[in-house]
Tab-separated table of C-alpha atoms and ligand atoms in Angstrom:
chain	number	residue	atom	x	y	z
A	1	UNK	CA	-36.471	-56.979	265.221
A	2	UNK	CA	-36.566	-60.638	267.119
A	3	UNK	CA	-34.050	-62.806	266.202
A	4	UNK	CA	-33.612	-66.808	266.191
A	5	UNK	CA	-31.098	-69.400	266.375
A	6	UNK	CA	-30.305	-71.887	263.779
A	7	UNK	CA	-27.527	-74.248	262.842
A	8	UNK	CA	-25.245	-75.165	259.474
A	9	UNK	CA	-23.269	-77.738	258.919
A	10	UNK	CA	-20.115	-76.348	258.237
A	11	UNK	CA	-17.930	-79.737	257.629
A	12	UNK	CA	-18.032	-82.551	256.974
A	13	UNK	CA	-17.913	-85.689	259.949
A	14	UNK	CA	-14.711	-88.284	259.864
A	15	UNK	CA	-15.384	-89.823	262.785
A	16	UNK	CA	-17.837	-88.757	265.875
A	17	UNK	CA	-20.252	-85.616	265.275
A	18	UNK	CA	-19.995	-83.149	267.627
A	19	UNK	CA	-20.297	-78.931	267.596
A	20	UNK	CA	-16.888	-79.057	265.462
A	21	UNK	CA	-18.933	-79.800	262.401
A	22	UNK	CA	-21.682	-76.270	263.347
A	23	UNK	CA	-21.823	-73.421	262.904
A	24	UNK	CA	-25.145	-71.968	265.523
A	25	UNK	CA	-26.421	-68.595	264.255
A	26	UNK	CA	-28.038	-65.497	264.613
A	27	UNK	CA	-31.300	-64.785	261.994
A	28	UNK	CA	-33.348	-62.438	261.749
A	29	UNK	CA	-37.514	-63.746	261.945
A	30	UNK	CA	-38.181	-62.618	258.528
A	31	UNK	CA	-41.202	-60.751	257.275
A	32	UNK	CA	-43.612	-62.703	254.798
A	33	UNK	CA	-44.574	-62.593	251.638
A	34	UNK	CA	-47.816	-63.712	250.400
A	35	UNK	CA	-48.406	-67.281	250.499
A	36	UNK	CA	-45.658	-67.878	252.928
A	37	UNK	CA	-46.343	-69.041	256.727
A	38	UNK	CA	-44.218	-68.534	259.386
A	39	UNK	CA	-43.352	-72.049	261.471
A	40	UNK	CA	-42.011	-71.984	264.889
A	41	UNK	CA	-41.279	-74.704	265.873
A	42	UNK	CA	-41.053	-77.009	268.967
A	43	UNK	CA	-40.130	-80.622	268.503
A	44	UNK	CA	-37.332	-81.677	266.292
A	45	UNK	CA	-36.488	-85.172	264.595
A	46	UNK	CA	-33.037	-86.712	264.236
A	47	UNK	CA	-32.160	-89.732	263.005
A	48	UNK	CA	-29.381	-91.990	261.982
A	49	UNK	CA	-29.778	-91.225	258.287
A	50	UNK	CA	-27.938	-87.391	259.114
A	51	UNK	CA	-25.004	-89.239	258.952
A	52	UNK	CA	-25.012	-89.850	255.413
A	53	UNK	CA	-26.531	-86.269	254.826
A	54	UNK	CA	-23.703	-85.094	255.919
A	55	UNK	CA	-20.662	-87.002	254.012
A	56	UNK	CA	-19.985	-85.690	250.751
A	57	UNK	CA	-21.056	-88.595	248.905
A	58	UNK	CA	-23.356	-87.347	246.213
A	59	UNK	CA	-24.386	-90.565	244.799
A	60	UNK	CA	-26.977	-91.810	247.629
A	61	UNK	CA	-30.991	-91.345	247.094
A	62	UNK	CA	-30.799	-87.815	248.604
A	63	UNK	CA	-28.387	-84.771	247.760
A	64	UNK	CA	-26.031	-84.160	250.761
A	65	UNK	CA	-26.439	-81.297	252.902
A	66	UNK	CA	-25.417	-77.802	251.227
A	67	UNK	CA	-21.693	-76.518	253.373
A	68	UNK	CA	-23.381	-73.240	255.100
A	69	UNK	CA	-26.657	-74.788	254.951
A	70	UNK	CA	-28.737	-75.101	257.994
A	71	UNK	CA	-28.974	-78.628	258.993
A	72	UNK	CA	-31.186	-80.416	257.521
A	73	UNK	CA	-34.398	-82.714	259.542
A	74	UNK	CA	-37.542	-83.176	260.274
A	75	UNK	CA	-39.992	-81.481	262.796
A	76	UNK	CA	-42.627	-80.274	264.659
A	77	UNK	CA	-44.078	-76.896	264.805
A	78	UNK	CA	-46.854	-74.053	265.239
A	79	UNK	CA	-47.674	-71.528	262.588
A	80	UNK	CA	-47.253	-68.737	264.004
A	81	UNK	CA	-48.050	-65.909	261.277
A	82	UNK	CA	-49.556	-66.921	258.123
A	83	UNK	CA	-50.477	-64.979	255.000
A	84	UNK	CA	-50.904	-68.626	252.912
A	85	UNK	CA	-54.737	-69.183	253.030
A	86	UNK	CA	-53.834	-73.306	253.744
A	87	UNK	CA	-52.338	-72.111	256.432
A	88	UNK	CA	-53.891	-71.031	260.341
A	89	UNK	CA	-52.547	-69.387	262.841
A	90	UNK	CA	-52.038	-72.184	265.876
A	91	UNK	CA	-52.204	-75.258	263.228
A	92	UNK	CA	-49.600	-77.571	264.230
A	93	UNK	CA	-47.883	-78.859	260.799
A	94	UNK	CA	-44.675	-81.489	260.176
A	95	UNK	CA	-42.684	-80.582	257.486
A	96	UNK	CA	-38.574	-80.641	257.400
A	97	UNK	CA	-37.648	-77.263	258.526
A	98	UNK	CA	-33.970	-78.202	259.509
A	99	UNK	CA	-32.284	-77.682	263.000
A	100	UNK	CA	-33.053	-74.054	263.313
A	101	UNK	CA	-36.454	-72.103	265.723
A	102	UNK	CA	-38.112	-71.012	263.522
A	103	UNK	CA	-38.346	-71.715	259.247
A	104	UNK	CA	-40.193	-69.806	256.286
A	105	UNK	CA	-42.187	-71.791	254.022
A	106	UNK	CA	-44.683	-71.536	251.513
A	107	UNK	CA	-46.587	-74.792	252.060
A	108	UNK	CA	-44.941	-77.263	250.024
A	109	UNK	CA	-43.945	-80.828	251.801
A	110	UNK	CA	-45.255	-79.466	255.331
A	111	UNK	CA	-47.992	-81.063	256.401
A	112	UNK	CA	-50.867	-80.637	258.948
A	113	UNK	CA	-51.295	-82.234	261.720
A	114	UNK	CA	-54.270	-83.413	264.545
A	115	UNK	CA	-53.279	-80.320	266.797
A	116	UNK	CA	-54.560	-82.834	269.939
A	117	UNK	CA	-51.915	-84.900	268.873
A	118	UNK	CA	-48.482	-85.282	271.048
A	119	UNK	CA	-45.765	-83.976	268.673
A	120	UNK	CA	-43.680	-86.470	270.129
A	121	UNK	CA	-45.979	-88.778	269.476
A	122	UNK	CA	-46.258	-87.039	266.059
A	123	UNK	CA	-42.511	-88.281	265.254
A	124	UNK	CA	-41.997	-91.141	267.423
A	125	UNK	CA	-45.194	-92.637	265.024
A	126	UNK	CA	-46.824	-90.880	262.230
A	127	UNK	CA	-43.339	-89.553	260.626
A	128	UNK	CA	-40.992	-91.265	259.688
A	129	UNK	CA	-40.710	-94.432	262.011
A	130	UNK	CA	-43.656	-95.384	260.857
A	131	UNK	CA	-43.929	-95.052	257.694
A	132	UNK	CA	-40.623	-96.200	257.754
A	133	UNK	CA	-42.069	-99.124	259.846
A	134	UNK	CA	-45.262	-99.177	257.613
A	135	UNK	CA	-43.387	-99.437	254.117
A	136	UNK	CA	-40.817	-101.926	254.463
A	137	UNK	CA	-42.955	-104.351	256.953
A	138	UNK	CA	-45.844	-104.325	254.060
A	139	UNK	CA	-45.122	-102.735	251.337
A	140	UNK	CA	-41.451	-104.612	250.522
A	141	UNK	CA	-41.574	-107.687	253.430
A	142	UNK	CA	-44.892	-109.567	251.811
A	143	UNK	CA	-45.759	-110.493	255.903
A	144	UNK	CA	-47.976	-114.043	256.218
A	145	UNK	CA	-49.457	-115.249	259.894
A	146	UNK	CA	-47.343	-118.036	261.244
A	147	UNK	CA	-44.539	-116.467	259.992
A	148	UNK	CA	-41.079	-116.080	261.486
A	149	UNK	CA	-39.808	-112.831	261.133
A	150	UNK	CA	-36.398	-111.409	263.067
A	151	UNK	CA	-36.189	-107.673	263.102
A	152	UNK	CA	-32.090	-106.110	263.852
A	153	UNK	CA	-32.431	-102.535	266.237
A	154	UNK	CA	-35.865	-104.061	267.282
A	155	UNK	CA	-36.114	-101.474	270.319
A	156	UNK	CA	-35.906	-98.568	268.203
A	157	UNK	CA	-37.683	-96.864	266.483
A	158	UNK	CA	-38.638	-98.409	263.622
A	159	UNK	CA	-37.756	-101.732	264.354
A	160	UNK	CA	-39.735	-101.694	267.922
A	161	UNK	CA	-42.832	-100.465	265.228
A	162	UNK	CA	-41.862	-103.594	262.652
A	163	UNK	CA	-42.168	-105.959	265.388
A	164	UNK	CA	-45.907	-104.955	266.869
A	165	UNK	CA	-46.777	-104.720	263.411
A	166	UNK	CA	-45.998	-108.706	263.033
A	167	UNK	CA	-46.998	-109.326	265.907
A	168	UNK	CA	-50.413	-107.971	265.498
A	169	UNK	CA	-50.738	-109.412	262.495
A	170	UNK	CA	-49.824	-113.399	263.537
A	171	UNK	CA	-46.508	-113.166	262.424
A	172	UNK	CA	-43.900	-115.256	265.649
A	173	UNK	CA	-41.023	-111.727	266.147
A	174	UNK	CA	-38.104	-111.708	267.786
A	175	UNK	CA	-35.816	-108.885	267.691
A	176	UNK	CA	-32.672	-108.526	268.047
A	177	UNK	CA	-30.723	-105.328	270.488
A	178	UNK	CA	-27.694	-104.506	272.277
A	179	UNK	CA	-28.733	-104.229	275.722
A	180	UNK	CA	-30.495	-107.058	278.460
A	181	UNK	CA	-32.429	-103.137	279.295
A	182	UNK	CA	-34.033	-103.126	275.670
A	183	UNK	CA	-34.541	-106.510	275.291
A	184	UNK	CA	-36.440	-106.961	278.499
A	185	UNK	CA	-38.504	-104.113	276.988
A	186	UNK	CA	-39.568	-105.176	273.677
A	187	UNK	CA	-40.286	-109.095	275.101
A	188	UNK	CA	-42.398	-107.793	278.411
A	189	UNK	CA	-43.394	-104.291	277.215
A	190	UNK	CA	-43.334	-104.486	273.223
A	191	UNK	CA	-44.700	-108.817	273.374
A	192	UNK	CA	-42.286	-109.881	271.095
A	193	UNK	CA	-41.809	-113.268	271.339
A	194	UNK	CA	-38.056	-113.349	272.257
A	195	UNK	CA	-34.992	-111.322	272.186
A	196	UNK	CA	-31.048	-111.588	271.458
A	197	UNK	CA	-28.610	-109.849	273.281
A	198	UNK	CA	-25.825	-109.264	269.728
A	199	UNK	CA	-23.449	-107.617	272.244
A	200	UNK	CA	-23.612	-110.447	274.631
A	201	UNK	CA	-25.448	-113.653	273.766
A	202	UNK	CA	-23.885	-116.714	271.006
A	203	UNK	CA	-26.307	-114.824	268.008
A	204	UNK	CA	-26.364	-118.180	266.700
A	205	UNK	CA	-27.116	-120.279	269.054
A	206	UNK	CA	-29.897	-117.920	270.229
A	207	UNK	CA	-31.721	-118.058	266.215
A	208	UNK	CA	-31.591	-122.137	267.045
A	209	UNK	CA	-33.370	-121.655	270.151
A	210	UNK	CA	-35.930	-118.694	268.825
A	211	UNK	CA	-36.193	-119.549	265.267
A	212	UNK	CA	-36.759	-123.213	265.461
A	213	UNK	CA	-38.503	-123.474	261.993
A	214	UNK	CA	-36.464	-121.449	260.318
A	215	UNK	CA	-36.540	-117.547	259.315
A	216	UNK	CA	-39.066	-116.275	256.635
A	217	UNK	CA	-39.383	-112.061	256.963
A	218	UNK	CA	-35.946	-110.583	258.151
A	219	UNK	CA	-36.139	-107.100	258.535
A	220	UNK	CA	-32.292	-105.568	258.601
A	221	UNK	CA	-31.976	-102.531	260.027
A	222	UNK	CA	-28.599	-102.885	261.767
A	223	UNK	CA	-25.805	-104.835	258.756
A	224	UNK	CA	-22.874	-106.835	260.597
A	225	UNK	CA	-22.835	-109.947	262.525
A	226	UNK	CA	-26.226	-110.197	263.057
A	227	UNK	CA	-26.851	-109.826	259.477
A	228	UNK	CA	-24.583	-113.244	258.674
A	229	UNK	CA	-26.240	-115.176	261.531
A	230	UNK	CA	-29.511	-114.723	260.244
A	231	UNK	CA	-29.217	-114.705	256.494
A	232	UNK	CA	-27.606	-118.289	257.111
A	233	UNK	CA	-31.276	-119.682	258.914
A	234	UNK	CA	-33.555	-118.112	256.329
A	235	UNK	CA	-36.568	-120.162	255.235
A	236	UNK	CA	-36.635	-121.248	250.933
A	237	UNK	CA	-38.749	-117.823	249.452
A	238	UNK	CA	-38.032	-116.027	252.546
A	239	UNK	CA	-37.767	-112.135	251.818
A	240	UNK	CA	-34.813	-109.760	253.813
A	241	UNK	CA	-35.799	-105.954	254.010
A	242	UNK	CA	-33.685	-104.255	254.153
A	243	UNK	CA	-33.888	-100.403	255.519
A	244	UNK	CA	-30.729	-99.214	257.665
A	245	UNK	CA	-27.332	-100.633	257.822
A	246	UNK	CA	-26.081	-98.215	260.636
A	247	UNK	CA	-23.162	-100.561	262.348
A	248	UNK	CA	-21.508	-99.951	259.075
A	249	UNK	CA	-22.504	-95.709	258.679
A	250	UNK	CA	-19.017	-94.954	260.546
A	251	UNK	CA	-16.963	-97.691	259.922
A	252	UNK	CA	-13.414	-97.239	257.731
A	253	UNK	CA	-14.503	-99.909	255.606
A	254	UNK	CA	-17.786	-101.322	254.853
A	255	UNK	CA	-18.111	-104.843	256.627
A	256	UNK	CA	-18.135	-107.647	254.077
A	257	UNK	CA	-21.902	-108.831	253.308
A	258	UNK	CA	-22.541	-112.835	253.219
A	259	UNK	CA	-21.579	-115.123	250.081
A	260	UNK	CA	-25.096	-115.295	247.778
A	261	UNK	CA	-24.695	-119.174	247.357
A	262	UNK	CA	-28.039	-118.805	249.752
A	263	UNK	CA	-30.268	-116.267	247.617
A	264	UNK	CA	-30.143	-118.736	245.134
A	265	UNK	CA	-30.554	-122.283	247.730
A	266	UNK	CA	-33.096	-120.367	248.877
A	267	UNK	CA	-34.775	-118.615	246.465
A	268	UNK	CA	-34.412	-115.595	248.925
A	269	UNK	CA	-35.657	-111.955	247.732
A	270	UNK	CA	-33.621	-109.110	248.522
A	271	UNK	CA	-34.921	-105.107	248.742
A	272	UNK	CA	-32.976	-102.664	249.763
A	273	UNK	CA	-35.928	-99.365	249.994
A	274	UNK	CA	-35.550	-95.356	251.589
A	275	UNK	CA	-38.695	-93.813	252.466
A	276	UNK	CA	-38.160	-90.023	250.132
A	277	UNK	CA	-39.249	-92.839	246.912
A	278	UNK	CA	-42.616	-93.722	249.122
A	279	UNK	CA	-43.057	-89.894	249.907
A	280	UNK	CA	-46.627	-89.768	248.295
A	281	UNK	CA	-47.621	-92.967	249.650
A	282	UNK	CA	-47.773	-91.394	253.301
A	283	UNK	CA	-51.518	-91.186	253.350
A	284	UNK	CA	-51.776	-94.382	252.824
A	285	UNK	CA	-49.130	-95.686	254.485
A	286	UNK	CA	-51.300	-93.685	257.866
A	287	UNK	CA	-54.426	-95.280	256.381
A	288	UNK	CA	-52.703	-98.612	257.600
A	289	UNK	CA	-51.315	-98.256	260.619
A	290	UNK	CA	-53.356	-95.796	262.420
A	291	UNK	CA	-55.579	-98.805	262.938
A	292	UNK	CA	-52.657	-100.276	264.393
A	293	UNK	CA	-52.546	-96.919	267.056
A	294	UNK	CA	-56.264	-97.006	268.217
A	295	UNK	CA	-56.404	-100.336	269.074
A	296	UNK	CA	-53.150	-99.240	271.374
A	297	UNK	CA	-51.068	-102.362	269.423
A	298	UNK	CA	-48.272	-99.821	269.161
A	299	UNK	CA	-46.846	-98.789	271.901
A	300	UNK	CA	-42.856	-95.990	271.976
A	301	UNK	CA	-40.861	-94.438	273.616
A	302	UNK	CA	-38.939	-91.254	273.264
A	303	UNK	CA	-36.002	-90.095	274.312
A	304	UNK	CA	-35.376	-86.500	274.680
A	305	UNK	CA	-33.175	-84.419	274.261
A	306	UNK	CA	-33.484	-80.220	275.782
A	307	UNK	CA	-32.370	-77.692	273.712
A	308	UNK	CA	-31.405	-76.955	269.759
A	309	UNK	CA	-27.843	-77.231	270.334
A	310	UNK	CA	-27.969	-81.058	272.171
A	311	UNK	CA	-28.348	-82.022	268.157
A	312	UNK	CA	-24.786	-81.004	267.604
A	313	UNK	CA	-23.905	-84.411	270.176
A	314	UNK	CA	-27.599	-85.806	270.466
A	315	UNK	CA	-26.761	-88.051	267.317
A	316	UNK	CA	-24.134	-89.730	268.741
A	317	UNK	CA	-26.233	-91.501	271.289
A	318	UNK	CA	-27.435	-93.842	268.094
A	319	UNK	CA	-24.023	-95.650	267.083
A	320	UNK	CA	-23.339	-96.251	271.598
A	321	UNK	CA	-26.982	-96.846	271.014
A	322	UNK	CA	-27.371	-94.534	274.117
A	323	UNK	CA	-31.557	-93.963	272.558
A	324	UNK	CA	-33.837	-95.467	273.609
A	325	UNK	CA	-36.373	-94.725	271.394
A	326	UNK	CA	-37.278	-92.593	269.339
A	327	UNK	CA	-34.295	-89.428	269.643
A	328	UNK	CA	-36.208	-86.126	269.764
A	329	UNK	CA	-35.133	-82.288	270.520
A	330	UNK	CA	-37.252	-80.292	272.135
A	331	UNK	CA	-36.980	-76.526	271.957
B	1	NAP	N1	-34.325	-96.847	254.515
B	1	NAP	C1	-35.051	-95.442	254.394
B	1	NAP	O1	-36.155	-94.969	254.630
B	1	NAP	C2	-35.619	-95.143	256.733
B	1	NAP	C3	-36.105	-95.210	257.407
B	1	NAP	C4	-35.884	-94.442	258.615
B	1	NAP	C5	-34.310	-95.423	258.982
B	1	NAP	N2	-33.596	-95.760	259.037
B	1	NAP	C6	-33.132	-97.038	258.942
B	1	NAP	O2	-33.045	-97.452	259.801
B	1	NAP	C7	-32.563	-97.701	261.213
B	1	NAP	C8	-33.013	-98.076	262.544
B	1	NAP	O3	-33.262	-96.537	262.547
B	1	NAP	P1	-33.803	-95.409	263.713
B	1	NAP	O4	-34.239	-94.265	263.631
B	1	NAP	O5	-35.177	-96.270	264.327
B	1	NAP	O6	-33.127	-96.029	265.258
B	1	NAP	P2	-32.970	-96.164	266.182
B	1	NAP	O7	-32.796	-97.973	266.099
B	1	NAP	O8	-34.034	-95.418	266.788
B	1	NAP	O9	-31.585	-96.195	266.656
B	1	NAP	C9	-30.222	-96.890	266.132
B	1	NAP	C10	-30.119	-97.892	266.753
B	1	NAP	O10	-29.019	-98.602	265.694
B	1	NAP	C11	-28.439	-99.970	266.634
B	1	NAP	N3	-27.187	-99.622	266.860
B	1	NAP	C12	-26.045	-98.451	266.870
B	1	NAP	N4	-24.830	-99.145	265.975
B	1	NAP	C13	-25.228	-100.304	265.764
B	1	NAP	C14	-24.270	-101.451	265.337
B	1	NAP	N5	-22.668	-102.020	265.090
B	1	NAP	N6	-25.180	-103.393	265.499
B	1	NAP	C15	-26.311	-103.152	266.133
B	1	NAP	N7	-26.990	-102.138	266.032
B	1	NAP	C16	-26.429	-100.868	266.156
B	1	NAP	C17	-28.959	-98.585	268.329
B	1	NAP	O11	-29.929	-99.770	269.492
B	1	NAP	P3	-28.851	-101.402	270.549
B	1	NAP	O12	-28.347	-100.859	271.339
B	1	NAP	O13	-30.016	-101.941	269.730
B	1	NAP	O14	-27.882	-101.784	269.902
B	1	NAP	C18	-29.845	-98.000	268.452
B	1	NAP	O15	-30.617	-97.556	269.494
B	1	NAP	C19	-30.654	-97.105	261.087
B	1	NAP	O16	-30.571	-97.874	260.294
B	1	NAP	C20	-31.221	-95.736	259.602
B	1	NAP	O17	-30.879	-95.178	259.130
B	1	NAP	C21	-34.280	-96.339	256.749
């Protein structure tokens, strides 16, 4: 009987993430029952949210992964055996398959993906990054041509798509990033109007220079000092879309937010959102983003790690900023 490798979460993180939090186990490839199919996962997505899923917090938007369970993740794979009439052997599929080489499914929450699509493109654009960017920008942000948008985490998988969508729609787009290489990529490859390196630039002075007319829309991926400098420069009736706060995910103490007075003075709207609330809208979100992709307006880059076990340390790349694009584990 053949076996496969899976990785279980066995300890909650309290600092950096490494093999000590996980247990690598060998499992037996299961026999199928009627209605089930077996997926051989080929590409697995790593996401900053995983840190939250590993924490014991039961009051967040999604329950934590139980200790002893396979670590949660989304991925792309091929159906290798099926007793489900809706999924045939050879189909390319996407779903929450977890940190494991094979996943058994009854089809719930699993979507078929055109077999001609490159799995790296699927995970970098049509999966969580593109859906999040589309929901956040259009569902929460109400962008209008001619407005000025600032996006933090701008070279990341979500931020880079937000900026390109907004640019294609005629907004002025400024991205905040953590290196000169990323600043160069978003301006010279993706066509952003300007970039700020939050590690080396004076953020406020750069915003004054690049966003002379103030900021109408802020897409927040990071939190930290960037948030304060942007908040001080929001225009009347500005919108702040809070997608992520990665600077606080590993902090012992959450950072203080800006004073609320500006919300009144500038009549600001601040909206947080998480994608599990919008999963049912996936077809509409894909319908929205696909024409931009077809017109070549969405470029992406994937940062590939090799082998299932690379996931155990790979997550740290988000917090050091070493990931260049969508972080994917190739199995
Ligand atoms: N609301 C939702 O449903 C939803 C869905 C997906 C993602 N998100 C959130 O969206 C954000 C981006 O996710 P992603 O998958 O696209 O990740 P990503 O941007 O590809 O990677 C994370 C990036 O965050 C930056 N970063 C790390 N620590 C930072 C700090 N202290 N200050 C400023 N920047 C920092 C790093 O880039 P630099 O080199 O530029 O520092 C790093 O590369 C995350 O906060 C994530 O949790 C939310």
